[in-house]
Amino acid sequence: MIHVVAGILINEKEEILIAKRKEEKHLGGYWEFPGGKIEAGETPEQSLIRELKEEMHIEIKIKNYFGENVYEYQRGMIKLIAYTCEIVKGKIILTDHSEYKWVKKEDLNQYELAPADIHFVNLLCEN
């Protein structure tokens, strides 16, 4: 099983950041909460901070554990661990995605999200 982290970044307008995976990547064209694989020796929190710095050139503050989801893709099982966070420094510069958007939580269902991320959309919409 691959362990992956996702950041649910919320701005001052209560909008949530989603990013579109580049077409040539696995799950290309799907929107997702940004993050990535946890590397050996990293905590999930350390991984999320590193991934968002690498993929978006931003520094974040992790606020709260949000939840987790185990999902089976064709390539295998993943355990996706999500945290709510906020940007504390930097302007988003994409390296691993083709675009990003800030979206109201009630509008998230209008986007084709990666299947493992849908669980978190449902949790967000319950609140």
XYZ file of N, CA, C and O in Angstrom:
508
model
N 0.852 -1.179 0.000
C 0.000 0.000 0.000
C 0.897 1.241 0.000
O 1.863 1.323 0.739
N 0.530 2.210 -0.817
C 1.263 3.469 -0.899
C 0.581 4.479 0.020
O -0.634 4.633 -0.018
N 1.381 5.149 0.840
C 0.854 6.173 1.747
C 1.051 7.542 1.110
O 2.160 7.883 0.694
N -0.037 8.294 1.040
C -0.058 9.578 0.342
C -0.715 10.612 1.254
O -1.604 10.275 2.050
N -0.277 11.871 1.128
C -0.885 12.961 1.896
C -1.546 13.957 0.956
O -1.143 14.089 -0.205
N -2.555 14.635 1.479
C -3.254 15.670 0.713
C -3.501 16.867 1.618
O -3.837 16.711 2.793
N -3.333 18.035 1.035
C -3.603 19.267 1.774
C -4.916 19.877 1.342
O -5.144 20.096 0.157
N -5.774 20.119 2.305
C -7.015 20.834 2.037
C -6.736 22.268 2.460
O -6.856 22.622 3.638
N -6.271 23.054 1.484
C -5.886 24.434 1.745
C -7.102 25.328 1.647
O -7.828 25.292 0.650
N -7.314 26.118 2.680
C -8.484 26.986 2.751
C -7.993 28.426 2.871
O -7.132 28.727 3.702
N -8.530 29.301 2.022
C -8.111 30.711 2.059
C -9.072 31.541 2.918
O -10.038 31.022 3.485
N -8.803 32.850 2.974
C -9.603 33.746 3.815
C -11.047 33.879 3.343
O -11.922 34.303 4.095
N -11.329 33.494 2.080
C -12.698 33.538 1.555
C -13.426 32.201 1.762
O -14.495 31.987 1.204
N -12.786 31.299 2.522
C -13.334 29.961 2.757
C -13.389 29.136 1.471
O -14.216 28.223 1.339
N -12.505 29.439 0.531
C -12.395 28.647 -0.702
C -11.303 27.600 -0.510
O -10.373 27.797 0.273
N -11.432 26.506 -1.255
C -10.531 25.371 -1.127
C -9.740 25.226 -2.426
O -10.298 25.325 -3.519
N -8.448 24.952 -2.281
C -7.568 24.824 -3.430
C -7.650 23.419 -4.018
O -7.492 22.425 -3.304
N -7.895 23.353 -5.324
C -7.782 22.088 -6.053
C -6.833 22.318 -7.223
O -6.692 23.435 -7.724
N -6.169 21.251 -7.639
C -5.200 21.347 -8.724
C -5.450 20.214 -9.721
O -5.831 19.106 -9.333
N -5.250 20.519 -10.998
C -5.509 19.549 -12.063
C -4.208 18.837 -12.447
O -3.205 19.478 -12.758
N -4.256 17.510 -12.411
C -3.073 16.714 -12.749
C -2.752 16.853 -14.238
O -3.658 16.871 -15.067
N -1.474 16.952 -14.549
C -1.050 17.028 -15.952
C -1.528 15.783 -16.694
O -1.532 14.676 -16.139
N -1.919 15.980 -17.937
C -2.500 14.896 -18.742
C -1.609 13.661 -18.830
O -2.102 12.544 -18.859
N -0.294 13.862 -18.903
C 0.617 12.723 -19.104
C 0.878 11.925 -17.830
O 1.485 10.875 -17.866
N 0.388 12.383 -16.699
C 0.601 11.695 -15.429
C -0.519 10.680 -15.160
O -1.573 10.731 -15.776
N -0.248 9.765 -14.221
C -1.292 8.843 -13.762
C -2.465 9.689 -13.258
O -2.263 10.672 -12.544
N -3.672 9.335 -13.643
C -4.889 10.095 -13.325
C -4.856 11.500 -13.945
O -5.431 12.444 -13.404
N -4.186 11.628 -15.066
C -4.090 12.906 -15.761
C -5.462 13.481 -16.078
O -6.366 12.762 -16.493
N -5.603 14.782 -15.861
C -6.862 15.463 -16.128
C -7.800 15.529 -14.942
O -8.747 16.314 -14.939
N -7.557 14.717 -13.933
C -8.384 14.763 -12.726
C -7.926 15.913 -11.831
O -6.746 16.246 -11.776
N -8.866 16.476 -11.104
C -8.571 17.477 -10.084
C -8.296 16.751 -8.778
O -8.811 15.635 -8.553
N -7.489 17.368 -7.920
C -7.162 16.741 -6.636
C -6.809 17.801 -5.607
O -6.557 18.956 -5.938
N -6.801 17.368 -4.361
C -6.234 18.176 -3.303
C -4.724 17.915 -3.390
O -4.300 16.767 -3.412
N -3.898 18.965 -3.479
C -2.473 18.740 -3.716
C -1.784 18.021 -2.566
O -2.187 18.131 -1.416
N -0.737 17.298 -2.913
C 0.043 16.540 -1.942
C 0.935 15.558 -2.665
O 1.343 15.805 -3.795
N 1.201 14.421 -2.048
C 2.044 13.421 -2.697
C 2.408 12.289 -1.768
O 1.907 12.183 -0.643
N 3.318 11.449 -2.253
C 3.725 10.249 -1.528
C 4.585 10.599 -0.319
O 5.430 11.487 -0.376
N 4.362 9.838 0.736
C 5.184 9.965 1.935
C 6.464 9.163 1.695
O 6.411 7.985 1.336
N 7.601 9.808 1.874
C 8.884 9.135 1.691
C 9.343 8.496 2.994
O 8.891 8.873 4.077
N 10.254 7.522 2.878
C 10.780 6.806 4.045
C 11.352 7.800 5.054
O 12.072 8.731 4.684
N 10.992 7.610 6.314
C 11.509 8.451 7.378
C 10.741 9.745 7.604
O 11.072 10.507 8.515
N 9.739 10.020 6.789
C 8.948 11.243 6.940
C 7.667 10.966 7.703
O 7.058 9.914 7.549
N 7.229 11.951 8.466
C 5.880 11.899 9.012
C 4.952 12.395 7.904
O 5.415 13.067 6.959
N 3.659 12.117 7.988
C 2.744 12.659 6.981
C 2.819 14.186 6.892
O 2.803 14.754 5.804
N 2.934 14.844 8.044
C 2.998 16.304 8.060
C 4.252 16.814 7.350
O 4.187 17.766 6.563
N 5.397 16.208 7.625
C 6.640 16.601 6.952
C 6.525 16.397 5.441
O 6.981 17.223 4.656
N 5.905 15.301 5.060
C 5.729 14.997 3.640
C 4.872 16.055 2.947
O 5.205 16.524 1.853
N 3.785 16.446 3.594
C 2.885 17.429 2.990
C 3.583 18.780 2.827
O 3.482 19.420 1.770
N 4.324 19.185 3.839
C 5.073 20.443 3.748
C 6.071 20.380 2.596
O 6.171 21.309 1.784
N 6.807 19.274 2.476
C 7.786 19.108 1.402
C 7.122 19.080 0.035
O 7.553 19.770 -0.900
N 6.063 18.300 -0.098
C 5.392 18.159 -1.401
C 4.850 19.494 -1.912
O 4.986 19.808 -3.086
N 4.227 20.270 -1.046
C 3.655 21.539 -1.503
C 4.743 22.568 -1.818
O 4.557 23.417 -2.689
N 5.871 22.446 -1.149
C 6.999 23.328 -1.494
C 7.545 22.940 -2.874
O 7.828 23.789 -3.710
N 7.680 21.629 -3.136
C 8.203 21.147 -4.413
C 7.228 21.383 -5.567
O 7.632 21.825 -6.636
N 5.959 21.073 -5.354
C 4.979 21.093 -6.444
C 4.350 22.454 -6.688
O 3.849 22.710 -7.782
N 4.332 23.332 -5.667
C 3.630 24.608 -5.810
C 4.434 25.808 -5.334
O 3.953 26.937 -5.411
N 5.631 25.567 -4.797
C 6.510 26.641 -4.325
C 5.867 27.484 -3.223
O 6.034 28.698 -3.181
N 5.117 26.813 -2.341
C 4.483 27.515 -1.233
C 4.883 26.872 0.093
O 5.204 25.678 0.144
N 4.859 27.682 1.125
C 5.049 27.176 2.480
C 3.686 27.180 3.153
O 2.920 28.140 3.006
N 3.411 26.098 3.861
C 2.092 25.951 4.487
C 2.216 25.778 5.994
O 3.270 25.403 6.505
N 1.105 26.034 6.651
C 0.950 25.722 8.071
C -0.151 24.681 8.152
O -1.271 24.905 7.663
N 0.166 23.547 8.734
C -0.843 22.503 8.920
C -1.673 22.860 10.140
O -1.140 23.153 11.204
N -2.982 22.855 9.943
C -3.880 23.227 11.038
C -4.411 21.995 11.757
O -4.265 21.879 12.964
N -5.062 21.097 11.022
C -5.699 19.944 11.654
C -5.651 18.711 10.765
O -5.690 18.815 9.541
N -5.609 17.558 11.427
C -5.832 16.287 10.736
C -7.284 16.302 10.271
O -8.183 16.662 11.036
N -7.532 15.929 9.006
C -8.898 15.969 8.488
C -9.513 14.581 8.350
O -10.701 14.398 8.559
N -8.703 13.605 7.970
C -9.225 12.254 7.813
C -8.345 11.444 6.889
O -7.317 11.911 6.397
N -8.766 10.210 6.651
C -8.024 9.370 5.719
C -8.981 8.484 4.949
O -10.124 8.278 5.352
N -8.471 7.996 3.835
C -9.266 7.159 2.952
C -8.360 6.121 2.317
O -7.302 6.458 1.801
N -8.771 4.866 2.388
C -8.056 3.799 1.677
C -8.832 3.539 0.400
O -10.053 3.351 0.427
N -8.108 3.583 -0.726
C -8.765 3.454 -2.026
C -7.934 2.539 -2.918
O -6.707 2.618 -2.919
N -8.623 1.684 -3.671
C -7.918 0.775 -4.577
C -8.041 1.262 -6.012
O -9.128 1.272 -6.590
N -6.909 1.700 -6.559
C -6.804 2.030 -7.984
C -6.335 0.783 -8.719
O -5.922 -0.195 -8.094
N -6.354 0.830 -10.047
C -5.852 -0.294 -10.841
C -4.400 -0.594 -10.517
O -3.992 -1.745 -10.510
N -3.637 0.450 -10.219
C -2.209 0.286 -9.925
C -1.955 -0.211 -8.508
O -0.827 -0.510 -8.156
N -2.978 -0.253 -7.658
C -2.798 -0.728 -6.292
C -3.513 0.148 -5.277
O -4.160 1.132 -5.607
N -3.348 -0.216 -4.024
C -4.021 0.464 -2.920
C -3.220 1.683 -2.473
O -1.993 1.641 -2.439
N -3.963 2.723 -2.103
C -3.327 3.871 -1.468
C -4.068 4.187 -0.176
O -5.257 3.903 -0.039
N -3.326 4.745 0.751
C -3.920 5.303 1.962
C -3.667 6.793 1.870
O -2.519 7.236 1.907
N -4.731 7.558 1.722
C -4.647 9.004 1.557
C -5.001 9.675 2.881
O -6.096 9.471 3.407
N -4.056 10.442 3.417
C -4.230 11.122 4.695
C -4.326 12.619 4.408
O -3.449 13.179 3.751
N -5.394 13.251 4.887
C -5.627 14.661 4.572
C -5.532 15.536 5.823
O -5.911 15.119 6.920
N -5.033 16.754 5.579
C -4.915 17.770 6.625
C -5.455 19.084 6.089
O -5.254 19.414 4.923
N -6.119 19.843 6.964
C -6.457 21.212 6.582
C -5.221 22.058 6.829
O -4.468 21.818 7.783
N -4.981 23.018 5.950
C -3.812 23.875 6.073
C -4.054 25.202 5.394
O -5.070 25.406 4.743
N -3.080 26.085 5.581
C -3.157 27.391 4.949
C -1.779 27.765 4.421
O -0.761 27.295 4.932
N -1.774 28.607 3.403
C -0.513 29.097 2.850
C 0.001 30.210 3.757
O -0.747 31.120 4.110
N 1.263 30.120 4.144
C 1.855 31.171 4.978
C 2.899 31.986 4.211
O 3.227 33.100 4.610
N 3.400 31.436 3.098
C 4.411 32.159 2.340
C 4.466 31.623 0.914
O 4.331 30.424 0.684
N 4.661 32.541 -0.024
C 4.862 32.140 -1.411
C 3.634 32.367 -2.265
O 2.523 32.523 -1.772
N 3.896 32.395 -3.552
C 2.849 32.499 -4.561
C 2.865 31.195 -5.336
O 3.938 30.686 -5.665
N 1.701 30.653 -5.621
C 1.633 29.348 -6.270
C 2.281 29.392 -7.654
O 1.912 30.195 -8.510
N 3.273 28.524 -7.830
C 3.907 28.283 -9.129
C 3.833 26.774 -9.344
O 4.410 26.001 -8.571
N 3.108 26.344 -10.357
C 2.878 24.919 -10.576
C 4.066 24.236 -11.252
O 4.617 24.756 -12.220
N 4.429 23.061 -10.727
C 5.435 22.234 -11.384
C 4.873 20.860 -11.736
O 5.362 20.214 -12.645
N 3.838 20.429 -11.021
C 3.316 19.071 -11.186
C 1.861 19.036 -11.656
O 1.299 17.970 -11.830
N 1.263 20.195 -11.827
C -0.137 20.305 -12.235
C -0.249 21.262 -13.417
O 0.630 22.093 -13.625
N -1.358 21.163 -14.153
C -1.552 22.048 -15.303
C -2.301 23.329 -14.928
O -2.159 24.345 -15.599
N -3.106 23.283 -13.873
C -3.816 24.477 -13.407
C -4.306 24.267 -11.981
O -4.310 23.150 -11.463
N -4.741 25.359 -11.371
C -5.319 25.281 -10.025
C -6.471 26.273 -9.935
O -6.560 27.217 -10.724
N -7.352 26.019 -8.970
C -8.487 26.918 -8.738
C -8.814 26.935 -7.258
O -8.638 25.941 -6.550
N -9.327 28.084 -6.811
C -9.909 28.206 -5.472
C -11.416 28.080 -5.653
O -12.007 28.808 -6.438
N -12.021 27.125 -4.947
C -13.409 26.754 -5.177
C -14.167 26.711 -3.852
O -13.642 26.248 -2.841
N -15.405 27.198 -3.861
C -16.280 27.048 -2.686
C -16.574 25.555 -2.496
O -16.738 24.817 -3.476
N -16.666 25.127 -1.239
C -16.848 23.691 -0.996
C -18.111 23.143 -1.661
O -18.114 22.025 -2.155
N -19.148 23.965 -1.733
C -20.393 23.472 -2.361
C -20.263 23.324 -3.879
O -21.123 22.707 -4.519
N -19.191 23.863 -4.465
C -18.969 23.748 -5.908
C -17.974 22.651 -6.282
O -17.739 22.394 -7.468
N -17.385 21.979 -5.298
C -16.372 20.962 -5.582
C -16.909 19.827 -6.453
O -16.183 19.267 -7.269
N -18.182 19.494 -6.288
C -18.771 18.391 -7.062
C -18.884 18.698 -8.551
O -19.194 17.813 -9.343
N -18.636 19.938 -8.950
C -18.674 20.297 -10.365
C -17.386 19.905 -11.096
O -17.302 20.029 -12.311
N -16.390 19.442 -10.345
C -15.103 19.081 -10.917
C -14.914 17.571 -10.859
O -15.388 16.917 -9.937
N -14.196 17.038 -11.849
C -13.925 15.607 -11.873
C -12.701 15.343 -10.999
O -11.562 15.491 -11.427
N -12.979 15.013 -9.744
C -11.898 14.792 -8.787
C -11.402 13.354 -8.834
O -12.156 12.435 -9.173
N -10.130 13.195 -8.473
C -9.549 11.853 -8.376
C -10.420 11.045 -7.413
O -10.840 11.554 -6.373
N -10.691 9.785 -7.753
C -11.615 8.995 -6.929
C -11.293 8.952 -5.434
O -12.199 9.019 -4.614
N -10.029 8.866 -5.062
C -9.683 8.800 -3.638
C -10.001 10.103 -2.914
O -10.203 10.110 -1.701
N -10.046 11.220 -3.640
C -10.306 12.524 -3.030
C -11.794 12.784 -2.787
O -12.145 13.645 -1.980
N -12.662 12.055 -3.461
C -14.109 12.296 -3.355
C -14.606 12.111 -1.916
O -15.483 12.835 -1.457
N -14.011 11.177 -1.201
C -14.365 10.958 0.209
C -14.244 12.265 1.002
O -15.105 12.594 1.815
N -13.178 13.029 0.742
C -12.953 14.277 1.474
C -13.915 15.378 1.035
O -14.316 16.208 1.846
N -14.291 15.362 -0.227
C -15.307 16.319 -0.707
C -16.610 16.080 0.051
O -17.246 17.005 0.524
N -16.978 14.810 0.186
C -18.203 14.468 0.909
C -18.135 14.930 2.361
O -19.115 15.459 2.895
N -16.987 14.744 3.012
C -16.825 15.191 4.401
C -16.905 16.704 4.501
O -17.529 17.238 5.421
N -16.279 17.411 3.550
C -16.332 18.875 3.552
C -17.753 19.380 3.404
O -18.155 20.350 4.046
N -18.529 18.727 2.539
C -19.894 19.181 2.285
C -20.839 18.868 3.438
O -21.900 19.482 3.542
N -20.463 17.939 4.303
C -21.274 17.641 5.483
C -21.159 18.761 6.517
O -22.044 18.952 7.322
N -20.028 19.460 6.514
C -19.764 20.492 7.528
C -20.289 21.837 7.104
O -20.332 22.214 6.015
